[in-house]
PDB file of C-alpha atoms and ligand atoms in Angstrom:
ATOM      1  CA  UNK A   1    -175.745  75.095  30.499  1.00 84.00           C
ATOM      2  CA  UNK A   2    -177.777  73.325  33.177  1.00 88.00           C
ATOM      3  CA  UNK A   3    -178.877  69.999  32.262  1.00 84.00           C
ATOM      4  CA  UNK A   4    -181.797  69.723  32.577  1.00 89.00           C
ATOM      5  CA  UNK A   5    -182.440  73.159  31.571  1.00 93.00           C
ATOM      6  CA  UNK A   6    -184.587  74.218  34.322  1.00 94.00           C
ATOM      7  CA  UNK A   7    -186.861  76.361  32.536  1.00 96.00           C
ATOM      8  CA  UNK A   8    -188.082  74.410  29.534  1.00 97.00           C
ATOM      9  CA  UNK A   9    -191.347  76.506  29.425  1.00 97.00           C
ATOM     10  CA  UNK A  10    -190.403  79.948  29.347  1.00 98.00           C
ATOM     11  CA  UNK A  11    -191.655  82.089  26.641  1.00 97.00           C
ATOM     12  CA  UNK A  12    -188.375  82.836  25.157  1.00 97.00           C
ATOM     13  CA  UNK A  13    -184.821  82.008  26.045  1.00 98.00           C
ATOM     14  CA  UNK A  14    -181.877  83.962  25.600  1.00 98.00           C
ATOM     15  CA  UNK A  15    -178.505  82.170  25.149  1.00 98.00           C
ATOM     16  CA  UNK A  16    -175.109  84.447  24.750  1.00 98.00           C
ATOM     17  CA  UNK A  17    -172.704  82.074  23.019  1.00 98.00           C
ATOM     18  CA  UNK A  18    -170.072  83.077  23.248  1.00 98.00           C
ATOM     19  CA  UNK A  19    -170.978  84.219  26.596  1.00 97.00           C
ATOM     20  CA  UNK A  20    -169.976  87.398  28.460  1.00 97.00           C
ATOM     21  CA  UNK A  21    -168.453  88.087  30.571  1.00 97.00           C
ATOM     22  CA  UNK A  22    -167.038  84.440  30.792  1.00 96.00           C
ATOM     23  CA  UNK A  23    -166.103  84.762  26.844  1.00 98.00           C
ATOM     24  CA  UNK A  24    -167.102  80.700  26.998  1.00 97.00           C
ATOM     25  CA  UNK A  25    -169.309  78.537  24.435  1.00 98.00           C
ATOM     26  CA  UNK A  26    -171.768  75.806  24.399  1.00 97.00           C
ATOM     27  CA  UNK A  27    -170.926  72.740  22.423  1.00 96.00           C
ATOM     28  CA  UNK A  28    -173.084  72.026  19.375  1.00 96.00           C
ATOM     29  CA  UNK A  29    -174.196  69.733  21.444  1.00 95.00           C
ATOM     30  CA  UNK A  30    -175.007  71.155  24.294  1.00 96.00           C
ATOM     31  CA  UNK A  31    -177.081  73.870  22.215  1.00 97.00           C
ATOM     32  CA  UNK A  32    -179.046  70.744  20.282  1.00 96.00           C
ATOM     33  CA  UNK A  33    -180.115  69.295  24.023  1.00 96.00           C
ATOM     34  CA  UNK A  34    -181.115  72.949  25.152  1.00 97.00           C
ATOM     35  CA  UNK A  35    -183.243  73.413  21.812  1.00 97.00           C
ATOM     36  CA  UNK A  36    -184.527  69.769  22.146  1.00 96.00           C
ATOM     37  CA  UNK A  37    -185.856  70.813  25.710  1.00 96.00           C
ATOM     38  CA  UNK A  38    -187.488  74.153  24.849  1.00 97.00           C
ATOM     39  CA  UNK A  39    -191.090  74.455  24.256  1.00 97.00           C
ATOM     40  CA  UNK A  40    -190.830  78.164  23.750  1.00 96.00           C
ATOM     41  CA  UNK A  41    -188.045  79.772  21.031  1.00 97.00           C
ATOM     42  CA  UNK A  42    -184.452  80.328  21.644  1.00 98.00           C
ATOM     43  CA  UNK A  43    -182.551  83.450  20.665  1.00 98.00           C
ATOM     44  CA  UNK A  44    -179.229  82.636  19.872  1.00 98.00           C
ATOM     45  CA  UNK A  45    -176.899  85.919  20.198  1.00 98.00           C
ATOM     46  CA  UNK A  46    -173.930  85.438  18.396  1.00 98.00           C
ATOM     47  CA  UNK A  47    -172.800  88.751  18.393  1.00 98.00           C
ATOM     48  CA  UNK A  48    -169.111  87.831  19.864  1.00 98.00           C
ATOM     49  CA  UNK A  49    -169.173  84.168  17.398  1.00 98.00           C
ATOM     50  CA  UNK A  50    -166.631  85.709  15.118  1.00 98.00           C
ATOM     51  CA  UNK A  51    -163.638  85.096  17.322  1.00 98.00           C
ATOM     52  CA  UNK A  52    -164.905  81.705  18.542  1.00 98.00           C
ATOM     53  CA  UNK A  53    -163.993  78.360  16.970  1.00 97.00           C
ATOM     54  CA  UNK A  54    -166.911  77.958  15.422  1.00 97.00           C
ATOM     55  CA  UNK A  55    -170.652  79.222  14.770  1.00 98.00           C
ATOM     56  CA  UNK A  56    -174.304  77.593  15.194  1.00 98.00           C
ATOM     57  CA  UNK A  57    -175.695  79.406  12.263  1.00 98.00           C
ATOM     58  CA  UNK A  58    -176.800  75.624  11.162  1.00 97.00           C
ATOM     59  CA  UNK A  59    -179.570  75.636  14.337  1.00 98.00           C
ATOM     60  CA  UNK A  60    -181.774  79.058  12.909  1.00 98.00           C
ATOM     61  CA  UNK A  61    -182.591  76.267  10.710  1.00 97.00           C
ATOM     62  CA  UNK A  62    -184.663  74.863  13.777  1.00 97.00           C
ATOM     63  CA  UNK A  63    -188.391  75.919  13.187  1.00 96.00           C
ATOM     64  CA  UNK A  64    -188.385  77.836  16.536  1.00 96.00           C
ATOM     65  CA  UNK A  65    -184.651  79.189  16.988  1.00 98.00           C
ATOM     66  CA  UNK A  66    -183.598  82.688  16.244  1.00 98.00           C
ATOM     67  CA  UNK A  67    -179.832  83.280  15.700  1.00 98.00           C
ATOM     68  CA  UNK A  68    -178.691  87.259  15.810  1.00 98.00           C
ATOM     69  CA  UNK A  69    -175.516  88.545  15.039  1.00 98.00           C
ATOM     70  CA  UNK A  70    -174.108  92.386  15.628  1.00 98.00           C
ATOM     71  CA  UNK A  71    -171.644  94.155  13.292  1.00 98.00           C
ATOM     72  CA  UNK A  72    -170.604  96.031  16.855  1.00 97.00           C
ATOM     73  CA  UNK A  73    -167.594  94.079  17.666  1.00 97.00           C
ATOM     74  CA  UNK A  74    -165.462  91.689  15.058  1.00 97.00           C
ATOM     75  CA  UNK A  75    -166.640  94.631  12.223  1.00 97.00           C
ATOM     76  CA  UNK A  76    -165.821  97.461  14.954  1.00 95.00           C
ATOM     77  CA  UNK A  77    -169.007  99.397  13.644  1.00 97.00           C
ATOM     78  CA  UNK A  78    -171.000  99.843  17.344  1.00 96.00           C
ATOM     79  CA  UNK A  79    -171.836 103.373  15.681  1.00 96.00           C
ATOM     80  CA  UNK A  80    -173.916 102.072  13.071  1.00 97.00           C
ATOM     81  CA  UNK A  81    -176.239 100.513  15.199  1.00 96.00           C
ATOM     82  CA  UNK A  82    -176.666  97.480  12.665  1.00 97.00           C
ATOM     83  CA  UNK A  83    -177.212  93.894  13.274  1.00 96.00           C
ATOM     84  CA  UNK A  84    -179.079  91.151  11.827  1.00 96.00           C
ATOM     85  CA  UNK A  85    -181.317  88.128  12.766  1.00 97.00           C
ATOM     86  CA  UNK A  86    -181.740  84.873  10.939  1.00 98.00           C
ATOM     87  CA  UNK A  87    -184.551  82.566  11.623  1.00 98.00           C
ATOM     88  CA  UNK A  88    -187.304  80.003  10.151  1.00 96.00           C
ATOM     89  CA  UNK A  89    -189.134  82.084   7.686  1.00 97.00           C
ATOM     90  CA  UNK A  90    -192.496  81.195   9.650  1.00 96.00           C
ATOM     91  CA  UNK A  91    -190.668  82.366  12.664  1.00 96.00           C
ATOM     92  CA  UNK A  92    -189.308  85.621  10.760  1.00 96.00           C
ATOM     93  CA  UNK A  93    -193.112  86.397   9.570  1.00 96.00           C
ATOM     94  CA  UNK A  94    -194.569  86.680  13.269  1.00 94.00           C
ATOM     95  CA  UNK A  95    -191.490  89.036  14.244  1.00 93.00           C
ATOM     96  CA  UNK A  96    -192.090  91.299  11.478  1.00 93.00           C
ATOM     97  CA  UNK A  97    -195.677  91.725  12.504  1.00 95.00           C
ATOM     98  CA  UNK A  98    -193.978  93.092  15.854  1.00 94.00           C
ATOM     99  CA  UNK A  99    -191.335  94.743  14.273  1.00 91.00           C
ATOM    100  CA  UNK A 100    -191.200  99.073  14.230  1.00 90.00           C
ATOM    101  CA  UNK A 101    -192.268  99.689  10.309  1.00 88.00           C
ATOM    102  CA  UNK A 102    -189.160 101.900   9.897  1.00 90.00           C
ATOM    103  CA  UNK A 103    -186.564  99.964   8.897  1.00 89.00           C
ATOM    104  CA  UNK A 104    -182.502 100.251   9.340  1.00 92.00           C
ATOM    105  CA  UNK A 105    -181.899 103.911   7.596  1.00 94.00           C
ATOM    106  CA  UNK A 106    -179.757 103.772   4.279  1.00 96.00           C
ATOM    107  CA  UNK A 107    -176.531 104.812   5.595  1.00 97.00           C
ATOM    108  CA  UNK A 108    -176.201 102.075   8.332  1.00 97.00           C
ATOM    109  CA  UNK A 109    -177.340  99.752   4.917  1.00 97.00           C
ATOM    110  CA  UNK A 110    -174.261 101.061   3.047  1.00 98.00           C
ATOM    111  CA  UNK A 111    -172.193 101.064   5.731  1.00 98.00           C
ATOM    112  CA  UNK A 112    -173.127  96.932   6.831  1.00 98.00           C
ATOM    113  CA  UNK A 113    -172.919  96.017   3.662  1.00 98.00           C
ATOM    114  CA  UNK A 114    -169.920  97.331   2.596  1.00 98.00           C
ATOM    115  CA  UNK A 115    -168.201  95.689   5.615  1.00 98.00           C
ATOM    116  CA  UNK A 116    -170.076  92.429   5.262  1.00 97.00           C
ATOM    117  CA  UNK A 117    -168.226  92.429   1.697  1.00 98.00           C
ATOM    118  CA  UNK A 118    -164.497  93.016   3.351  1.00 98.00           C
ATOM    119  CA  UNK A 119    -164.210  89.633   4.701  1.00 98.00           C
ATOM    120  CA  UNK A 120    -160.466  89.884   3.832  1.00 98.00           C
ATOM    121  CA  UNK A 121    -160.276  92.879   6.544  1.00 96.00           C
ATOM    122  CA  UNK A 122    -162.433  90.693   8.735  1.00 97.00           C
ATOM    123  CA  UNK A 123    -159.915  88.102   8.606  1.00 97.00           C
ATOM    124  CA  UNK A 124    -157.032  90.134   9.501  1.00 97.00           C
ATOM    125  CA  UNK A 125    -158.286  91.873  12.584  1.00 96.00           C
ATOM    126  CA  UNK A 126    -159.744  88.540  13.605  1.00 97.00           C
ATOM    127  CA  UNK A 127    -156.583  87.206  13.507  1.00 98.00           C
ATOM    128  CA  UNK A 128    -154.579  89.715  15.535  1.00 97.00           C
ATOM    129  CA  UNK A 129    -157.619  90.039  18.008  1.00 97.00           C
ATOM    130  CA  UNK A 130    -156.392  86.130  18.611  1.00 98.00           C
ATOM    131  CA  UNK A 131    -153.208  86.256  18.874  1.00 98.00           C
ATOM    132  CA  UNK A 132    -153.388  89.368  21.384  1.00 98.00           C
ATOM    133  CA  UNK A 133    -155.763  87.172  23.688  1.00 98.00           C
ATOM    134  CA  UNK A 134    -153.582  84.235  23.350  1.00 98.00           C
ATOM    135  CA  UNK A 135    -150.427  86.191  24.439  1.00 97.00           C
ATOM    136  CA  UNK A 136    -152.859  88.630  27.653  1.00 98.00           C
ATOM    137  CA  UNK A 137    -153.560  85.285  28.962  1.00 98.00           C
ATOM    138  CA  UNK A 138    -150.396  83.678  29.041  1.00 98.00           C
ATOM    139  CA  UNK A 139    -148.864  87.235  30.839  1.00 97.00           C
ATOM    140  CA  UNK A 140    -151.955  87.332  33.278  1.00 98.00           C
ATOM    141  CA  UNK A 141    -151.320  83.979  34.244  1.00 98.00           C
ATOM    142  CA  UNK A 142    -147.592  84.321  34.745  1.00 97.00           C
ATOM    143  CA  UNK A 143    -149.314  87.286  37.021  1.00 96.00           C
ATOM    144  CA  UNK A 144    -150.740  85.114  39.256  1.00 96.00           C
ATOM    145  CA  UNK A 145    -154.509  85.341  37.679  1.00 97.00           C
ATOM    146  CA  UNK A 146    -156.603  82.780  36.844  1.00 97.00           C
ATOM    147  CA  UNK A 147    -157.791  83.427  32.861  1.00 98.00           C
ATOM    148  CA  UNK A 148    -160.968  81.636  31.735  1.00 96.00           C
ATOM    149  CA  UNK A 149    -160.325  80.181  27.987  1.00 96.00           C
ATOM    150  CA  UNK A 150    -161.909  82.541  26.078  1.00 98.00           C
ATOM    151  CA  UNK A 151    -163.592  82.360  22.708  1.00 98.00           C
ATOM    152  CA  UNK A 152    -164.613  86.513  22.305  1.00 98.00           C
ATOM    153  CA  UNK A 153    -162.408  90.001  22.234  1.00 98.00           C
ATOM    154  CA  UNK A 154    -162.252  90.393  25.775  1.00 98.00           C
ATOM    155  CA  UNK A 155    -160.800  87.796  28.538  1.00 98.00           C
ATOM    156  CA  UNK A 156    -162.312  87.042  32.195  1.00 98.00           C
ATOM    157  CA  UNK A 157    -159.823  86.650  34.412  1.00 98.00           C
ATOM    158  CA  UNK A 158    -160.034  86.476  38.601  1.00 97.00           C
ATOM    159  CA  UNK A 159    -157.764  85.744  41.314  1.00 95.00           C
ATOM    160  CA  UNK A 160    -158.074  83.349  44.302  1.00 92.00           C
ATOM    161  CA  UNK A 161    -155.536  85.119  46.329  1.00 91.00           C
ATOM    162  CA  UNK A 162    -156.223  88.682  46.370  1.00 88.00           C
ATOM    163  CA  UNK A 163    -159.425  90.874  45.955  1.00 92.00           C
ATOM    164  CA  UNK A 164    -160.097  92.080  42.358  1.00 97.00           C
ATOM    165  CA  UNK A 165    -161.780  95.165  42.828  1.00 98.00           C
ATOM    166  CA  UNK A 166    -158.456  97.196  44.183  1.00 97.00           C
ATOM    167  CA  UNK A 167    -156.708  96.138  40.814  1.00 98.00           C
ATOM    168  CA  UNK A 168    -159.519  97.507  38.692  1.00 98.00           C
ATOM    169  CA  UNK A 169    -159.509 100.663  40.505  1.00 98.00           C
ATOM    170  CA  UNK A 170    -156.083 101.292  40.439  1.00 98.00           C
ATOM    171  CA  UNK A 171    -156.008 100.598  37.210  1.00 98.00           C
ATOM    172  CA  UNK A 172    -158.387 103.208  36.267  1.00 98.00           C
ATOM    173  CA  UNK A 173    -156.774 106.017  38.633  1.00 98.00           C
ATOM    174  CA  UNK A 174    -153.719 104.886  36.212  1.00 98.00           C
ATOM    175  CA  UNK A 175    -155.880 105.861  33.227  1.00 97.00           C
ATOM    176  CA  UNK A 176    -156.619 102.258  31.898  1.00 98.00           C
ATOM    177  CA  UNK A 177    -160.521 101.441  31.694  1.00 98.00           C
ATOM    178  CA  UNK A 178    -161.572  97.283  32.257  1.00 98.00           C
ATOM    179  CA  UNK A 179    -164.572  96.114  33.843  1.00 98.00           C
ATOM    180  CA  UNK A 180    -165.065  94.766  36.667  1.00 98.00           C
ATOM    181  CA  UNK A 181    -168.149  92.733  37.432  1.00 97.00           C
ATOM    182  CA  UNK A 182    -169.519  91.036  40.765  1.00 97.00           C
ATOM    183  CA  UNK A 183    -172.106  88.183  40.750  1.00 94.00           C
ATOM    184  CA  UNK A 184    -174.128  87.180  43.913  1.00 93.00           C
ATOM    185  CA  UNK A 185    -173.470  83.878  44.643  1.00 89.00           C
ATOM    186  CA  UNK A 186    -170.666  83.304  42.047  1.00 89.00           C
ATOM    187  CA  UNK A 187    -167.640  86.147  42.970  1.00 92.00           C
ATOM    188  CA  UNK A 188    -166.410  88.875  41.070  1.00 96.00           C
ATOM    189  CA  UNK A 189    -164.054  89.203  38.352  1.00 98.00           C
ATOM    190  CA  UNK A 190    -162.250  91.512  35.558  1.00 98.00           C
ATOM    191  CA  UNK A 191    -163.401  92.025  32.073  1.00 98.00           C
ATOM    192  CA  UNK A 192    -160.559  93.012  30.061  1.00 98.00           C
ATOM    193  CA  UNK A 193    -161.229  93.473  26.314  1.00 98.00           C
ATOM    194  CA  UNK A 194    -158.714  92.834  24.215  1.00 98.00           C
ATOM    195  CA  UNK A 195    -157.028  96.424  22.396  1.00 95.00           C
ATOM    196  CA  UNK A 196    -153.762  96.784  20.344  1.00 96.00           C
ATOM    197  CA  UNK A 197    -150.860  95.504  21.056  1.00 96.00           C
ATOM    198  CA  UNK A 198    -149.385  98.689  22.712  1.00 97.00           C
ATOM    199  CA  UNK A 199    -152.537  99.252  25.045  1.00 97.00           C
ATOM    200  CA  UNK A 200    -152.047  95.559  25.846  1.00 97.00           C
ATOM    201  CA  UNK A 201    -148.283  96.156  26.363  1.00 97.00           C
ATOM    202  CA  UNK A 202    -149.074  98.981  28.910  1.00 98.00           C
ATOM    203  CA  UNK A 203    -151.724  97.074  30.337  1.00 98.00           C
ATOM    204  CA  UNK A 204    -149.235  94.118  31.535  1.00 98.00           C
ATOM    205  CA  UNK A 205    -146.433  96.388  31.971  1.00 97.00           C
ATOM    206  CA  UNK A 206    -148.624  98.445  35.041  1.00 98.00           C
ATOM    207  CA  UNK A 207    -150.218  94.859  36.459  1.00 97.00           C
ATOM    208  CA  UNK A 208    -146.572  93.425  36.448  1.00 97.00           C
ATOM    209  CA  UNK A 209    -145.523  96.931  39.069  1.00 96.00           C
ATOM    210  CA  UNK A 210    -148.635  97.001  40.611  1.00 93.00           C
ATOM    211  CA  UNK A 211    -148.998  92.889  41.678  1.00 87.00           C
TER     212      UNK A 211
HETATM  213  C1  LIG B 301    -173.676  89.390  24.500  1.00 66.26           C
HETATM  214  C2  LIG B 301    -174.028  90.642  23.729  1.00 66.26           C
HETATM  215  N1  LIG B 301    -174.972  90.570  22.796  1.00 66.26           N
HETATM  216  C3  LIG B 301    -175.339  91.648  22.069  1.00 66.26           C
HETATM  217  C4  LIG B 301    -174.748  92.862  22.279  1.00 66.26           C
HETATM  218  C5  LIG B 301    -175.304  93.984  21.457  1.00 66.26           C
HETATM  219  O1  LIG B 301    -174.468  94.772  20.780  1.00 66.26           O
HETATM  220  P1  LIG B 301    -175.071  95.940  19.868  1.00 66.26           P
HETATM  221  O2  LIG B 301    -176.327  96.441  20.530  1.00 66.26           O
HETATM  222  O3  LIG B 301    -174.008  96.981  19.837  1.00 66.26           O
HETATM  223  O4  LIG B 301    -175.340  95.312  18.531  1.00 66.26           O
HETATM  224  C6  LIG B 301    -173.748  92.999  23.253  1.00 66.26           C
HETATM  225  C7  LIG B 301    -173.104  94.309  23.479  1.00 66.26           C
HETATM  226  O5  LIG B 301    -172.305  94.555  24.318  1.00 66.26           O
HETATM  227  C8  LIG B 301    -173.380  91.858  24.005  1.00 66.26           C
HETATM  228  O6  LIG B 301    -172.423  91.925  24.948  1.00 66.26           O
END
């Protein structure tokens, strides 16, 4: 994050963290300075903050800082279209005058709640989500890539050496889907989300023929 921030009077701010497609986080720190600079509110999207270190649910007690969380990716539920926002209650009165009046429909509700409840399940997959990415970038480093420390399910990696773009597309002619991404001014890079160890196996075992 820039500092200073050089927008400290927008109307709102929007602040991935953990980011994408870099998978990297502000420091509590960092996040206090860009609230401290703000004269508009700051959405906080947390949607990736399970698989990070740690979480800024502590700032949505900031009078004008909204943190929102998504049960799409450490809950695997992107099909039930569920997540959640948690704010200042003043703050949470002026969205709901804004808000659609239909709210989340019941099965979603079941569905949320009953995985907000399996934190044990959470856990698990949390953990082998971690120990994937720890082991994809130690083998796409050993491949000659440079791996940005990641605190999400996926990993941005990019090479210095050798265009990016080729790998991605032979990769997909070899049936395996990552993103790539390009960013004027900054370069491109790969996306590569993190899947079971046997994807991730193939994965490494077609980079290792193909670099
Ligand atoms: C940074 C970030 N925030 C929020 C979302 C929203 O996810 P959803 O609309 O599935 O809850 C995504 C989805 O890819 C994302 O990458």
């Amino acid at each position: 994050v820039p500092d200073p921030w050089p927008f400290p009077d927008a109307q709102l701010t929007l602040l991935a963290n953990p980011n994408s497609p870099s998978g990297t986080t502000v420091s509590p720190k960092g996040l206090e300075r860009l609230v401290d600079s703000l004269s508009g509110p700051l959405v906080l999207d947390e949607a990736y903050v399970d698989f990070a270190d740690r979480h800024n649910l502590d700032l949505a007690r900031r009078p004008k800082v909204i943190v929102t969380r998504s049960l799409s990716k450490s809950y695997a539920l992107a099909g039930i279209r569920f997540g959640y926002a948690v704010a200042d209650a003043a703050l949470t009165r002026e969205l709901i005058k804004v808000k659609d009046s239909y709210n989340c429909d019941v099965l979603s509700l079941a569905a949320a709640t009953a995985a907000l409840e399996d934190q044990d399940y959470l856990q698990r997959t949390r953990a082998l989500i971690l120990a994937t990415r720890a082991r994809l970038t130690q083998d796409l480093q050993a491949l000659g890539f440079e791996v940005c420390p990641s605190q999400a399910n996926f990993i941005w990696c990019r090479r210095s050496d050798h265009p990016v773009k080729p790998i991605y597309e032979e990769l997909k002619r070899r049936m395996i889907l990552i993103r790539y991404m390009a960013y004027e001014g900054y370069g491109d890079g790969l996306r590569i989300s993190i899947g079971t160890d046997a994807e991730i196996d193939r994965l490494c075992q077609e980079l290792k023929q193909m670099m």
